[in-house]
Structure formats: C-alpha cells, structure tokens
Coordinates of C-alpha atoms and ligand atoms in Angstrom, one line a residue:
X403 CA -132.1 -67.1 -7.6
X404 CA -130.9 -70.7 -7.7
X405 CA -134.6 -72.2 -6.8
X406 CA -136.7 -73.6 -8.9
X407 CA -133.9 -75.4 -11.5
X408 CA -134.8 -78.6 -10.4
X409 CA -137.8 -78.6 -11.7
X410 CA -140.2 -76.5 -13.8
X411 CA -142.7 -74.6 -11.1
X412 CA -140.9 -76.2 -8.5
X413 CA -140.3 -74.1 -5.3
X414 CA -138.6 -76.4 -3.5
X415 CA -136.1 -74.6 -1.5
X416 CA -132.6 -74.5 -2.7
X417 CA -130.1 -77.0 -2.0
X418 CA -126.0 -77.3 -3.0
X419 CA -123.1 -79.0 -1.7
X420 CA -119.6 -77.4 -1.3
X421 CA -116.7 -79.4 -2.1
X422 CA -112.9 -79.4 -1.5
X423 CA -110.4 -79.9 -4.0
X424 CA -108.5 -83.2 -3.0
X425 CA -104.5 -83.8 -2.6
X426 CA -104.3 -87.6 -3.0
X427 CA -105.3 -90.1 -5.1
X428 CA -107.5 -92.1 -2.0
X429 CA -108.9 -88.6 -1.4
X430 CA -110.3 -88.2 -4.9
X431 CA -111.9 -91.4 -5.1
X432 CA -113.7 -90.2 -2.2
X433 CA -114.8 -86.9 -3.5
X434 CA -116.4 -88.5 -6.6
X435 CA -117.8 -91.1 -4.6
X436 CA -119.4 -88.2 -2.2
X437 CA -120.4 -86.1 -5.5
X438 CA -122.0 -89.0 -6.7
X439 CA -123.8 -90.2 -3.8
X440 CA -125.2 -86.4 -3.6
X441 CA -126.1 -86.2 -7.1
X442 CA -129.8 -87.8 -6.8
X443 CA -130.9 -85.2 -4.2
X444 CA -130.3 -83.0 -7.3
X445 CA -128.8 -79.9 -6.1
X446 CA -129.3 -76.0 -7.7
X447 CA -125.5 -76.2 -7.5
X448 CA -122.3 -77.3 -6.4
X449 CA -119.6 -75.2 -5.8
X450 CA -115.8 -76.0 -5.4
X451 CA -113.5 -73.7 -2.8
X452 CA -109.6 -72.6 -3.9
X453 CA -106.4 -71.5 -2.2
X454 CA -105.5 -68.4 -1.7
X455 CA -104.4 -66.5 -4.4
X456 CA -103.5 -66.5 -8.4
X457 CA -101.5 -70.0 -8.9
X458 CA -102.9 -71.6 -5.5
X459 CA -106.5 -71.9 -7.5
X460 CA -105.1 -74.1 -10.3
X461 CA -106.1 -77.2 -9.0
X462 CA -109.7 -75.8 -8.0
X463 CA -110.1 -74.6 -11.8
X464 CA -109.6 -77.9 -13.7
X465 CA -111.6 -79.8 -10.7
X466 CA -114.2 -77.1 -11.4
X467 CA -114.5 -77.9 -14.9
X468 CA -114.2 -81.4 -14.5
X469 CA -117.5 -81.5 -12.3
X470 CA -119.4 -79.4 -14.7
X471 CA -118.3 -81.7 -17.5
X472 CA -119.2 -85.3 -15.5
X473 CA -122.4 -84.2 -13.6
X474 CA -124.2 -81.4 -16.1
X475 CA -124.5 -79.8 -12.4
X476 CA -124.8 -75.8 -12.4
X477 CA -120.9 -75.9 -10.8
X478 CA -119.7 -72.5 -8.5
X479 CA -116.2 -71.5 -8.6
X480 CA -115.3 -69.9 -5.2
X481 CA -112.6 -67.4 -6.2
X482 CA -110.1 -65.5 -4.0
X483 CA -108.4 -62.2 -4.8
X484 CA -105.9 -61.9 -1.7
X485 CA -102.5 -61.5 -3.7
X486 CA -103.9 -62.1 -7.2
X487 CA -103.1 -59.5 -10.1
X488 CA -105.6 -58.1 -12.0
X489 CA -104.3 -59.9 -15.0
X490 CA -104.4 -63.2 -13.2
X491 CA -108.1 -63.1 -12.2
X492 CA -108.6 -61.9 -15.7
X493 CA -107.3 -65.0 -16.9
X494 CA -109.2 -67.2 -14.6
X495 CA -112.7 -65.9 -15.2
X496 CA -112.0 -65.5 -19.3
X497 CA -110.9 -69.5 -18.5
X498 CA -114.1 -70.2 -16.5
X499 CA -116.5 -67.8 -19.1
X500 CA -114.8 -70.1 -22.1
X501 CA -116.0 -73.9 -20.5
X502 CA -119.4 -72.4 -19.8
X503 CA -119.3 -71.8 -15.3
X504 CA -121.8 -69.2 -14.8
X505 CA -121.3 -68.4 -11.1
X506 CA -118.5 -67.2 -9.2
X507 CA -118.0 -67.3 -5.3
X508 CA -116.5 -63.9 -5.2
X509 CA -114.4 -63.7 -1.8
X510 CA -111.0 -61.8 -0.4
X511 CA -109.6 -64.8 1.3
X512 CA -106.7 -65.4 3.5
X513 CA -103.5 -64.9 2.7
X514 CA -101.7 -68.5 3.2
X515 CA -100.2 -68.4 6.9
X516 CA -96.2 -68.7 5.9
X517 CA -96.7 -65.6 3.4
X518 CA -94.5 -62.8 4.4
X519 CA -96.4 -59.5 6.1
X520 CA -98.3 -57.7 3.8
X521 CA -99.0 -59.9 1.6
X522 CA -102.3 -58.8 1.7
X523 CA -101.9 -55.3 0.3
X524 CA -100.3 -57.1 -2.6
X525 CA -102.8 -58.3 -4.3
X526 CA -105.0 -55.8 -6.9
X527 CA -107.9 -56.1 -4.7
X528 CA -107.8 -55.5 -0.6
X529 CA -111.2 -57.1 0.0
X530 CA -113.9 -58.9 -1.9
X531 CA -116.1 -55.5 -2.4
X532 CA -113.6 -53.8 -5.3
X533 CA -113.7 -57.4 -6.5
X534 CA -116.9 -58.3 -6.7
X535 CA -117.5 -54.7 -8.8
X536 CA -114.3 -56.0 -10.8
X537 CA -116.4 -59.2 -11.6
X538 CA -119.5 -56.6 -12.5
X539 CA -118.0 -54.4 -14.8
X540 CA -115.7 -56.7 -16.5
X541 CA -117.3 -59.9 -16.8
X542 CA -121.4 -59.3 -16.6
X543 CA -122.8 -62.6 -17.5
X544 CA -121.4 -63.9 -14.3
X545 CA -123.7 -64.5 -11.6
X546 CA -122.2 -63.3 -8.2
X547 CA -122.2 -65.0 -4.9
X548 CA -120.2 -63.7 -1.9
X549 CA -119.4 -64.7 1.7
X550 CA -121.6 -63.4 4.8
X551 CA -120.7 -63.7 8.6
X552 CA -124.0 -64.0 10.5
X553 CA -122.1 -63.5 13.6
X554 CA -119.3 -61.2 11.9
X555 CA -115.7 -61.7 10.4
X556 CA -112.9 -62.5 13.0
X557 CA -111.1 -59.5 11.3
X558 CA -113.7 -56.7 12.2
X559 CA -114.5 -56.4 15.9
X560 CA -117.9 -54.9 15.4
X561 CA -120.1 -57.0 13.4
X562 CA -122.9 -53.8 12.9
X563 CA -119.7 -53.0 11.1
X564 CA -118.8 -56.1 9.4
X565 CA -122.5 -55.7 8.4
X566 CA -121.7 -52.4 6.5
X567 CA -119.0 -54.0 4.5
X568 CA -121.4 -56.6 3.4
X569 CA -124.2 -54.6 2.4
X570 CA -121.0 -52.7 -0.1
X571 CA -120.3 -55.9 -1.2
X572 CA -123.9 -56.9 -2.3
X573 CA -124.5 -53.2 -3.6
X574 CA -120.9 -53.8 -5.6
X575 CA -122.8 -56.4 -8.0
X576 CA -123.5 -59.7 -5.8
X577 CA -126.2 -62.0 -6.7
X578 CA -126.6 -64.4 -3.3
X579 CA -125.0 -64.7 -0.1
X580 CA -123.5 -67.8 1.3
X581 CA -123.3 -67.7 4.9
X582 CA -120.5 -69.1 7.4
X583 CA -121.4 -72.1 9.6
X584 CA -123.2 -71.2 12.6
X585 CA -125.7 -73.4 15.1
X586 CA -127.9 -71.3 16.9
X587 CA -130.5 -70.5 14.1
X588 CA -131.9 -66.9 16.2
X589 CA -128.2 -65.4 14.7
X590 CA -129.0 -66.5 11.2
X591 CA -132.7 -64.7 11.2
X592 CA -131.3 -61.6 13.2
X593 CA -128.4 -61.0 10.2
X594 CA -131.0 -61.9 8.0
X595 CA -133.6 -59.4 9.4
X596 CA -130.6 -56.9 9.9
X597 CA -129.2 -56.4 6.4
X598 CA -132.9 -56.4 5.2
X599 CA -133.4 -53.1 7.1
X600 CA -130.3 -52.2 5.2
X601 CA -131.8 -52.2 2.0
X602 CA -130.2 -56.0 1.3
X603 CA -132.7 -58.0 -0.5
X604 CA -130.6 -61.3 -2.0
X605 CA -130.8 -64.6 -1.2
X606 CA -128.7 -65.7 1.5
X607 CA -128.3 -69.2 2.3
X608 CA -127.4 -70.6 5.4
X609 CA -124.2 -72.4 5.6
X610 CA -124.9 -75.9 7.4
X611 CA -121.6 -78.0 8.8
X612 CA -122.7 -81.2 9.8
X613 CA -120.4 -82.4 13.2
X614 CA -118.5 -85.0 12.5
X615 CA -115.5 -84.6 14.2
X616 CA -116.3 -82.3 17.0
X617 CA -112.1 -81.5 17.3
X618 CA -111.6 -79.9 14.1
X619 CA -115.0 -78.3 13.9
X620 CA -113.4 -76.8 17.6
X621 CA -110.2 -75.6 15.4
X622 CA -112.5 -74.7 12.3
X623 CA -114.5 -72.4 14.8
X624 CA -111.7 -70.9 16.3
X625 CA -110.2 -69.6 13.0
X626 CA -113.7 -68.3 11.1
X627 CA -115.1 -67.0 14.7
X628 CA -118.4 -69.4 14.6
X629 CA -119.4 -69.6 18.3
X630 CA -120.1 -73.1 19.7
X631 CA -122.8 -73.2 21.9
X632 CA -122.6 -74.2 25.6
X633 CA -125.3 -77.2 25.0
X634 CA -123.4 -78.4 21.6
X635 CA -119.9 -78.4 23.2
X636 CA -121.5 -80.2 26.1
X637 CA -123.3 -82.8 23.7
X638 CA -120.1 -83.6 21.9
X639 CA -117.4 -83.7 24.5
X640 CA -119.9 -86.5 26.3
X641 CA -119.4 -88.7 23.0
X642 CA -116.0 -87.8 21.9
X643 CA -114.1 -90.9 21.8
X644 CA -117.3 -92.4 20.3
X645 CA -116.8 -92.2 16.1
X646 CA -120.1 -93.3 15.3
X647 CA -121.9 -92.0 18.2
X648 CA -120.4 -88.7 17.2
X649 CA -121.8 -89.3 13.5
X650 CA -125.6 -89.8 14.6
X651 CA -125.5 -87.0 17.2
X652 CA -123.8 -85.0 14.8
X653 CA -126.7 -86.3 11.9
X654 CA -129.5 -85.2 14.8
X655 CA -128.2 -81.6 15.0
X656 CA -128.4 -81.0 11.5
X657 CA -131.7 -82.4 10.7
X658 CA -133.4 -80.3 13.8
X659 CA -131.2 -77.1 12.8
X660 CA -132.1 -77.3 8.8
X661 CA -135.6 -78.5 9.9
X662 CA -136.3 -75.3 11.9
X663 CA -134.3 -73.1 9.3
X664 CA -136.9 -74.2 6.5
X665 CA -140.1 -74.1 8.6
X666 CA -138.4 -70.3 9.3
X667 CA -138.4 -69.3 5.7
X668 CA -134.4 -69.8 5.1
X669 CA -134.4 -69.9 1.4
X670 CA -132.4 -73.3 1.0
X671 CA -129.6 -75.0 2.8
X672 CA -125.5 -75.2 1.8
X673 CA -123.7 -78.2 3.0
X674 CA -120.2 -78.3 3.9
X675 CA -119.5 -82.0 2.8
X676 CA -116.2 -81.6 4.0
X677 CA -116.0 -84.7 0.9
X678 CA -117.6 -86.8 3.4
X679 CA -120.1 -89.1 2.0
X680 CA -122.0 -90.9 4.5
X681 CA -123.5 -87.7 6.7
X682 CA -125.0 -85.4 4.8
X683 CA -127.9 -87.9 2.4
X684 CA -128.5 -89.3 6.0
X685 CA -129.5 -85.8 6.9
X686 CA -131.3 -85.2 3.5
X687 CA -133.4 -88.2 3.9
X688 CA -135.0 -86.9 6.7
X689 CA -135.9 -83.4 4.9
X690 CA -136.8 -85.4 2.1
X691 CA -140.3 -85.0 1.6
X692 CA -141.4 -81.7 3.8
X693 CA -138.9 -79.6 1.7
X694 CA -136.9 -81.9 -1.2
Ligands
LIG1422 C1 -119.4 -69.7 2.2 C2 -117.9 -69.4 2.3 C3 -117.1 -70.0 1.4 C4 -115.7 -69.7 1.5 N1 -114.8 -70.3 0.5 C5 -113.5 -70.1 0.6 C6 -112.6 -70.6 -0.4 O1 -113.0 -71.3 -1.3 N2 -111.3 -70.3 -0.2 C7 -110.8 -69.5 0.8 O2 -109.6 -69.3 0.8 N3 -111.6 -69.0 1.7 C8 -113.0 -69.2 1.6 N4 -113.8 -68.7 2.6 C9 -113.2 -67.9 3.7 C10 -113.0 -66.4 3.3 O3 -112.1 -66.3 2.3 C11 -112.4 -65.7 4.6 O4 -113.4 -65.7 5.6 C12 -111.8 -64.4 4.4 O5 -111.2 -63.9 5.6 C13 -112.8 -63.2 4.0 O6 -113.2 -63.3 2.7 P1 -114.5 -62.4 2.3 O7 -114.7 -62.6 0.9 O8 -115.6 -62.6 3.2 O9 -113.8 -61.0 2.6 P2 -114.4 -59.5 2.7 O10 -115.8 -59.4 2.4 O11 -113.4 -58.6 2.0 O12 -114.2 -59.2 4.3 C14 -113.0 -59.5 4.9 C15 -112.9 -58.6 6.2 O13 -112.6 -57.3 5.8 C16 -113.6 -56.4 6.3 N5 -113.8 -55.3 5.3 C17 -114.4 -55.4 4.1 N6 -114.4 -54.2 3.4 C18 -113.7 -53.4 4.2 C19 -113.3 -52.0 4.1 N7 -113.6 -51.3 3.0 N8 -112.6 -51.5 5.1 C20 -112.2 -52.2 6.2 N9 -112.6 -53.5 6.4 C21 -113.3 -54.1 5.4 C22 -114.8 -57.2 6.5 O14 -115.6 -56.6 7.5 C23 -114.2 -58.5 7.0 O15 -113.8 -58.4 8.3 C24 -115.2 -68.9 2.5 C25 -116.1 -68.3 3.5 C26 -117.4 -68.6 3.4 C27 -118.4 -68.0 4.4

C-alpha cells in the first residue's frame, strides 16, 4: 500500500511527511514553506494530525483540505475519537469523503489534560479498534491507517499486550500502520517480526523524529513512552547549548537510523517535520539515490 504512486513500476520505498496544524500567522508561513520545500522529494502522502475530539479537529479539517487542494498530494487526515459522538465523526468523514481525502489516520487519542475525569468514557468509541470497524462498515472506500507502539503504549503496562490490541485494531479494518518514534531500530524489526507471527501482514512504517531540540524530544518521550537510549542522551546533552551542532548531530542520527531501516527491509520512512524545514531534505539528500 502507498508504494509505488510515485511513479509507474516504481518500488521505491515509501516516503510521507506529517504535519501540524499551525496557531499563528508566522507559524503558517512556515508550514507552507516546509510543505513546499518537501514537495520535490514527492511523497506517497502527507498527513495532517488533530486535537482531541469532535470540535478540537476543525482546524485540522480545512488545513486538510487546503493541502490536498494546493499540492495534488495523496493528503491523510489523522482522526481522533476520544469524546467525539458518533454523529460528529459522521459528519467529519462524510466532510472529508465529499472533498475527495481517501485515507484516514484512525486513532483514540488523548483526552485534552484540563478535561474533567472521564472524559474518556464519553466519547462513542473507548479506543481506536470499535473505531476503526466504525470507519469499515460505515464508510468503505476509506483507506485505514492506525497508530502502533513498537515498544508499547504508556497506558498498557505489557506491551505482548498492547500487541493484542493492535493486532484487533488491524483485524477491525486497518490498511497500514504508522509507528511511534523510536531509535534503536532492533525494537522496530522485533514488533515487526512479532505481529507478523500474529497473523498481521500490513505495512507498517516506521515513525522517524529527527532531533532537533533534544529538550522537547526529552518531554515528547516522556509522554508517548519512546525510550532514549543511553548513547543518544549521552550524544545530545554533550552539545546541548549548541543549536546548530545539535541540528547536524541530530541530521547524522537520522540518516544512519533510516539508512539501516531501508537496507533492513522497512517498507518506507514517516517523518515527523515537526513544520521544520531545514532538517529533514538534509536527511533526504543523503538517501537520495540508494532508496528515493
Ligand atoms: C503515528 C501517530 C500519529 C498520531 N497522531 C495523533 C494526532 O493526530 N492527534 C492526537 O491527538 N494523537 C495522535 N497520536 C497519539 C495517539 O492518539 C495516542 O498515543 C493515544 O494515547 C492512543 O491512540 P491509539 O489510536 O493508538 O489508541 P488505541 O489503539 O485505542 O490504544 C490506546 C491504549 O488502549 C489500549 N487498548 C486498546 N484496546 C483495548 C481494550 N479493548 N481493552 C483495554 N485496553 C485497550 C492499548 O493497548 C493502548 O494502551 C498519534 C500517534 C502515532 C503513533
């Protein structure tokens, strides 16, 4: 799924960009700027995350549209459930099905931090499985892509567990996988090799987050339980008042950890961009060639 568009007989591995929806006006300069930079490397898609729940997504719907509109670009729409009605995700996919998106990042999500208690069990759907078969039955012509946690989800303590509720997921309708971040590749190919004995055969691409900033990739870790390594933490904290030697360290990990991924068999490589536009085609134009 999602090789191959960029060219006919190509088998290039696939490649796509993720993208935030930005709050100011100097921030959305910057993400068209970064979109447009990208463009030439001609991803299989792009794909734009939401809020949590119904009316937190609004802004990630017209910027969804907007993209597919400007670029032509095959443009995901990551879609939350957590505290969404049925009638309100109804209305969002019937709104994304009428302006022609054909994928969906089906995930739960998290309910916003200052929502009361409960707030998860609000919502029509308790995790992403019920939705994703929502997705299936109601809306077909979708394509399907979910979350996966290569070294599990902070939320389940046993990730042969976690595992399970994956494999549900991809039996409840889901075409690909996106993976969380993660930098020791050996936990990619061991998730990979594990839901394979499960009987789960879809694409799953590896999520790649470049370092830029190693003190919010230390908060980012903390909250979506991506380990950093001993040797990475050790790398970064040398440079860390050091901006641009921070940047071409960071550029250096990337390129050896998506190098090794490819010449492993990962199917393709998704960037976080974070909206940042200088990183990842510096990372790109050293795969450029041997894989792109
Ligand atoms: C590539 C990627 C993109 C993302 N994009 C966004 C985004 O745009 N917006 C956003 O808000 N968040 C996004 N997230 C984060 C995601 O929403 C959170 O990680 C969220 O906590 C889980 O969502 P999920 O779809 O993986 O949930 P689920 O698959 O439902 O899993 C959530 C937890 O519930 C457990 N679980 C599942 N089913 C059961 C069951 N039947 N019984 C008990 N436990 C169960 C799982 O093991 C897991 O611990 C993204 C994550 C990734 C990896």
């Amino acid at each position: 799924m999602m090789t191959a568009q960029n060219g006919v007989g190509s088998t290039r591995p696939s490649l796509s960009f993720e993208f935030f929806p930005p709050k100011k006006p100097e921030a959305e300069v910057l993400f068209w700027e970064t979109l447009d930079t990208l463009m030439p490397y001609r991803p299989d898609f792009v794909s734009i995350t939401c809020g949590a729940g119904g009316s937190r997504q609004a802004g990630s719907g017209a910027l969804v549209r907007q993209v597919r509109e400007r670029t032509g670009l095959t443009t995901v729409a990551h879609l939350t459930c957590v505290g969404a009605s049925r009638p309100t995700l109804t209305e969002m996919l019937n709104d994304y099905q009428e302006c022609g998106i054909a994928t969906i990042l089906a995930l739960r999500g998290d309910p916003p931090r200052n929502d009361p208690p409960g707030a998860l069990e609000q919502g029509a759907f308790r995790y992403a499985e019920p939705f994703v078969a929502f997705i299936r039955e109601y809306f077909p012509q979708f394509r399907i892509g979910v979350a996966a946690y290569p070294e599990g989800h902070p939320e389940t303590a046993d990730p042969s567990v976690d595992q399970l509720h994956f494999r549900r997921k991809v039996e409840a309708g889901a075409d690909f996988a996106v993976t969380q971040f993660f930098f020791e590749n050996d936990v990619y190919f061991r998730f990979v090799s594990d839901c394979r004995a499960k009987g789960v055969h879809i694409p799953i691409y590896p999520g790649i987050m470049p370092v830029t900033d190693f003190k919010q990739l230390k908060r980012l870790s903390e909250l979506c339980g991506s380990t950093l390594p001993r040797w990475l933490t050790e790398r970064f904290e040398a440079i860390r008042d050091d901006p641009e030697k921070m940047r071409q360290a960071g550029v250096r990990v990337a390129v050896a950890q998506c190098r090794d991924l490819l010449r492993r068999g990962a199917p393709g490589l998704h960037f976080f961009t974070l909206n940042q536009c200088v990183v990842v085609p510096q990372i790109l134009e050293e795969l450029v060639g041997e894989f792109y």
